[in-house]
PDB file of C-alpha atoms in Angstrom:
ATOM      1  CA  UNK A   1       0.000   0.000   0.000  1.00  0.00           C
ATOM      2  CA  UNK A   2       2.936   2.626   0.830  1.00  0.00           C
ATOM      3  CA  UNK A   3       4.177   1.475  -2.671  1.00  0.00           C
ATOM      4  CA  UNK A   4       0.879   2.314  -4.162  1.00  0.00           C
ATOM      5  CA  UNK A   5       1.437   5.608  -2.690  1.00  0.00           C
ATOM      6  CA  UNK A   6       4.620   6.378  -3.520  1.00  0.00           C
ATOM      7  CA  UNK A   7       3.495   5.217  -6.892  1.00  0.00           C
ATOM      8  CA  UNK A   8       0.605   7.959  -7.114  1.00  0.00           C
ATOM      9  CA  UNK A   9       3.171  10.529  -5.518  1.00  0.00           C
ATOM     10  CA  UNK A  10       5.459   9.922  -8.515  1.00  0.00           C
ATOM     11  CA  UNK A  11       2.914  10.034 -10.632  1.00  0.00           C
ATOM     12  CA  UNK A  12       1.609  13.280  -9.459  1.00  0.00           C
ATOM     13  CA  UNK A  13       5.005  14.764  -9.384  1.00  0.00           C
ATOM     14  CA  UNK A  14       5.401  14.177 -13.066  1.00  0.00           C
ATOM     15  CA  UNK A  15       2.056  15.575 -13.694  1.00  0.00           C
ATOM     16  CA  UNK A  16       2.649  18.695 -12.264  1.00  0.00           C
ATOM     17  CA  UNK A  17       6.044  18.585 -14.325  1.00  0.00           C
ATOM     18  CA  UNK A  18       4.204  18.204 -17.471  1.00  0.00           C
ATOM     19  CA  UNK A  19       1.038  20.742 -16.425  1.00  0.00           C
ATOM     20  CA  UNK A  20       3.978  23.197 -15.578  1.00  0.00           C
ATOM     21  CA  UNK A  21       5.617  23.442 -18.902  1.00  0.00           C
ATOM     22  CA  UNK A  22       1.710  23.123 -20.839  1.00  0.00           C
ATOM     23  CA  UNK A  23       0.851  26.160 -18.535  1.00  0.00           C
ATOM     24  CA  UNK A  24       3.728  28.487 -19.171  1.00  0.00           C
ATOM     25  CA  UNK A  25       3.485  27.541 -23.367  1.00  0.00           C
ATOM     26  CA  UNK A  26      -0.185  28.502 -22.462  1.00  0.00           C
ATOM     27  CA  UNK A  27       0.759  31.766 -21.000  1.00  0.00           C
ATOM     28  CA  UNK A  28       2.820  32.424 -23.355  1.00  0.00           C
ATOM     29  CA  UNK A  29       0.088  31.839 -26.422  1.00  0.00           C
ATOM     30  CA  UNK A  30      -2.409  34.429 -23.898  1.00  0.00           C
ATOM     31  CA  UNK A  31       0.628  36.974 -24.224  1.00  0.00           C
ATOM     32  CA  UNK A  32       0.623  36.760 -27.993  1.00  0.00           C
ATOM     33  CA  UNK A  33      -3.451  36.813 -28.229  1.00  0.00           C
ATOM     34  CA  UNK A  34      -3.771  39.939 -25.596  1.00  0.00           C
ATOM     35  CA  UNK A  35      -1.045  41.371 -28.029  1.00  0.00           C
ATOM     36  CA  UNK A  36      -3.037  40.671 -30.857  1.00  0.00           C
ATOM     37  CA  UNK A  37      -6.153  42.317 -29.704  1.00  0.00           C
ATOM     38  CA  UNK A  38      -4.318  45.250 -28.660  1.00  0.00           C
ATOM     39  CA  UNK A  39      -3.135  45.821 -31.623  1.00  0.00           C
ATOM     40  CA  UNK A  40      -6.625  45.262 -33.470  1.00  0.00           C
ATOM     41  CA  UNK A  41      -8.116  47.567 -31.091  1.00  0.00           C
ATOM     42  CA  UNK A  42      -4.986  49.956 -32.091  1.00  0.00           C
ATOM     43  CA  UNK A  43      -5.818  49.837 -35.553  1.00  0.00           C
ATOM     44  CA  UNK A  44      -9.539  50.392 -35.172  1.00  0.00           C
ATOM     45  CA  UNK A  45      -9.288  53.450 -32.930  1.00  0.00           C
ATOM     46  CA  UNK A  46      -6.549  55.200 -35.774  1.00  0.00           C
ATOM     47  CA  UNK A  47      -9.519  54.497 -38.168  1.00  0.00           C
ATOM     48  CA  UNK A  48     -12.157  55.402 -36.055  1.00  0.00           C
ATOM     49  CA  UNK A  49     -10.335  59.002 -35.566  1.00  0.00           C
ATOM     50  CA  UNK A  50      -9.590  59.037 -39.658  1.00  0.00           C
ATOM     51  CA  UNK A  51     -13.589  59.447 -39.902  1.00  0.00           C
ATOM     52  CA  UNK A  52     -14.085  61.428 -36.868  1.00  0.00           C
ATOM     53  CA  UNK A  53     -12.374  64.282 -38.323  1.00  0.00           C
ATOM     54  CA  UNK A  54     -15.441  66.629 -39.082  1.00  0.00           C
ATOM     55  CA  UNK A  55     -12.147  69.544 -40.057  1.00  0.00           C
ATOM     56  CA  UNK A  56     -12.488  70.856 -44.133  1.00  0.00           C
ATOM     57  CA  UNK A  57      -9.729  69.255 -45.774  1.00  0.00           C
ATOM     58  CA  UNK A  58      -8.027  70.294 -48.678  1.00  0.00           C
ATOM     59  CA  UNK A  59      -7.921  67.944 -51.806  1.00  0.00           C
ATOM     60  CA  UNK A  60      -4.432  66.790 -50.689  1.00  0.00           C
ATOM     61  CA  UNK A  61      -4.898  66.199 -47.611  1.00  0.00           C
ATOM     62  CA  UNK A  62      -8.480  64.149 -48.133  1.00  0.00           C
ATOM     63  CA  UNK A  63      -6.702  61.967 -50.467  1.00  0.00           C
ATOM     64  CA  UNK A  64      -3.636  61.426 -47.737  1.00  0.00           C
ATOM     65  CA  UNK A  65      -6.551  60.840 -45.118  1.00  0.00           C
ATOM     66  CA  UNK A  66      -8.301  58.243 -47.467  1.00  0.00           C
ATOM     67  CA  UNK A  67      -5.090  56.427 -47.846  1.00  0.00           C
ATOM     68  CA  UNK A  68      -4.090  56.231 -44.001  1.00  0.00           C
ATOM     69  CA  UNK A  69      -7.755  55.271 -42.991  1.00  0.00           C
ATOM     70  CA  UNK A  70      -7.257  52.652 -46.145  1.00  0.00           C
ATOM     71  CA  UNK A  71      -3.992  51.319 -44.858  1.00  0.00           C
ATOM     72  CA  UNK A  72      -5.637  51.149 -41.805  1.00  0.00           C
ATOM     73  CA  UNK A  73      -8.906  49.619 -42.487  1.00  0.00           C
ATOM     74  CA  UNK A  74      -6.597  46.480 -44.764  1.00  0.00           C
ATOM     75  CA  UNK A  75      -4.239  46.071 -41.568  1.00  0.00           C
ATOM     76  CA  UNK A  76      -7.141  45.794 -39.202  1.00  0.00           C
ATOM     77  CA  UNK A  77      -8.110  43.298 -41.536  1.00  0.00           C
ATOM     78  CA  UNK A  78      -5.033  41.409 -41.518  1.00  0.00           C
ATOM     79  CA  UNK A  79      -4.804  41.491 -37.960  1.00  0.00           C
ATOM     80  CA  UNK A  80      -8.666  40.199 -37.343  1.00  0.00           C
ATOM     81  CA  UNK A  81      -8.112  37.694 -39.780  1.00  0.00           C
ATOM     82  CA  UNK A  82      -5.009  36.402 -38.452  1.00  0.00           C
ATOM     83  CA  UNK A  83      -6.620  36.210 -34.755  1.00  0.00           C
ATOM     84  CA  UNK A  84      -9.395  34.095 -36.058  1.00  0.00           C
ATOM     85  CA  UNK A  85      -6.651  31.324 -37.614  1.00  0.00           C
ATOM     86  CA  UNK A  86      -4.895  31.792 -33.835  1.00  0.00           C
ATOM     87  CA  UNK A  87      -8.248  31.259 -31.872  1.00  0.00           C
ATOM     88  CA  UNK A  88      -8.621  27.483 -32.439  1.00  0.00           C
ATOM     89  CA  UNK A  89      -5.217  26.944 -31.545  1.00  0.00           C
ATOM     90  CA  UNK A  90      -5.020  29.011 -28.577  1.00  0.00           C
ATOM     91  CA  UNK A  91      -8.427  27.178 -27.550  1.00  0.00           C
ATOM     92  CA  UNK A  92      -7.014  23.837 -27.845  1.00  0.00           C
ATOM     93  CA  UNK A  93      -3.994  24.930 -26.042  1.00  0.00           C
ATOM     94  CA  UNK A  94      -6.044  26.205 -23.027  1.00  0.00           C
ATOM     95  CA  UNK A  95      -7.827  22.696 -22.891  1.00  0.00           C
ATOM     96  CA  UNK A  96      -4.778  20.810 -23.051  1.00  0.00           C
ATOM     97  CA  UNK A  97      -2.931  22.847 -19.890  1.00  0.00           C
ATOM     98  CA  UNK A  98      -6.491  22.695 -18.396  1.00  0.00           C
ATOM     99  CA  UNK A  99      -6.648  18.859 -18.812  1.00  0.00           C
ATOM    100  CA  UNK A 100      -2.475  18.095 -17.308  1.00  0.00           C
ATOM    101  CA  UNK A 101      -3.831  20.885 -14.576  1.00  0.00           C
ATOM    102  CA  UNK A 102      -6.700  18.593 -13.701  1.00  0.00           C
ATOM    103  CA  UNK A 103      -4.785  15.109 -14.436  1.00  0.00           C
ATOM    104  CA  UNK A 104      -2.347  16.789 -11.942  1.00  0.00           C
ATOM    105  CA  UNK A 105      -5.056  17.490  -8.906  1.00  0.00           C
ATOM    106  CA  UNK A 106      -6.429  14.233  -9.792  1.00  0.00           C
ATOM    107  CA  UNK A 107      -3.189  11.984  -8.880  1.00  0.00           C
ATOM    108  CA  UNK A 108      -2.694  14.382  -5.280  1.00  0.00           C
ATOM    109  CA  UNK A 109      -6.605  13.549  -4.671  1.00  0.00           C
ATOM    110  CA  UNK A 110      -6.094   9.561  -5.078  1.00  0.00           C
ATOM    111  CA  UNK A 111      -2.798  10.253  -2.906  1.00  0.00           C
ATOM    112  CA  UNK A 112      -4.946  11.681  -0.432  1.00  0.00           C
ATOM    113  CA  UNK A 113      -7.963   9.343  -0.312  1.00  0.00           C
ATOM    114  CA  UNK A 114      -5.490   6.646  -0.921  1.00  0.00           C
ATOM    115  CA  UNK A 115      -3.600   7.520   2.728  1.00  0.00           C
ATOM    116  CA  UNK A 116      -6.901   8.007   4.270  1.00  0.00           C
ATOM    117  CA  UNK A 117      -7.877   4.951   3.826  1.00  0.00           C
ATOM    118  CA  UNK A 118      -4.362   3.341   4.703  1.00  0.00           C
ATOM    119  CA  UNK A 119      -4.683   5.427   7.906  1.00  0.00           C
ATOM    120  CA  UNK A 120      -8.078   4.182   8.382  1.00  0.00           C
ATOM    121  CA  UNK A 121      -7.118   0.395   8.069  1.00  0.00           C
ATOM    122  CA  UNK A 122      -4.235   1.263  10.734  1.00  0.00           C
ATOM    123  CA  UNK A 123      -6.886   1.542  13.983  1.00  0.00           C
TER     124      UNK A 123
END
């Protein structure tokens, strides 16, 4: 029984091993989304001010504004478009350091219940 302990200690230890490194890869995937979104929401306040602008513009300077609020409106593009390709993976990145998290907390509650009930045999 203290082997099948030790055994579910071990077990548990190597868990948290493997949760550790899927959690900070995790983290590290959040870091690059938040990133991501910050820089979409970047992008859509510039164009949201290029068509705020109520100022008379010159011919020049409408055409330089239509341009910069173009540029703008094809990188928010880009970058929505390149957060919905990264969503799926970031999803199934957050299940998989969710799932060694819970294998993990799973092996140190057998190790608990499984000394309980050693101790209980005992008296």
């Amino acid at each position: 029984m203290v082997d099948r302990i030790r055994q579910l200690a071990q077990l548990e230890a190597l868990a948290r091993i493997r949760a550790e490194r899927q959690l900070k890869s995790f983290a590290a995937f959040a870091s690059h989304m938040t990133a991501a979104h910050q820089h979409a929401e970047t992008l859509r306040n510039a164009l949201a001010q290029s068509y705020a602008s109520v100022a008379p513009l010159t011919i020049s300077e409408a055409r330089a504004a239509n341009a910069q609020a173009g540029r703008a409106a094809r990188e928010l593009h880009h970058a929505d478009r390149e957060m919905q390709q990264l969503q799926p993976k970031f999803e199934a990145a957050r299940k998989v350091a969710a799932t060694e998290f819970g294998r993990a907390e799973a092996l140190l509650g057998l190790g608990r219940k499984e000394r309980q009930w050693r101790d209980r045999e005992r008296f």
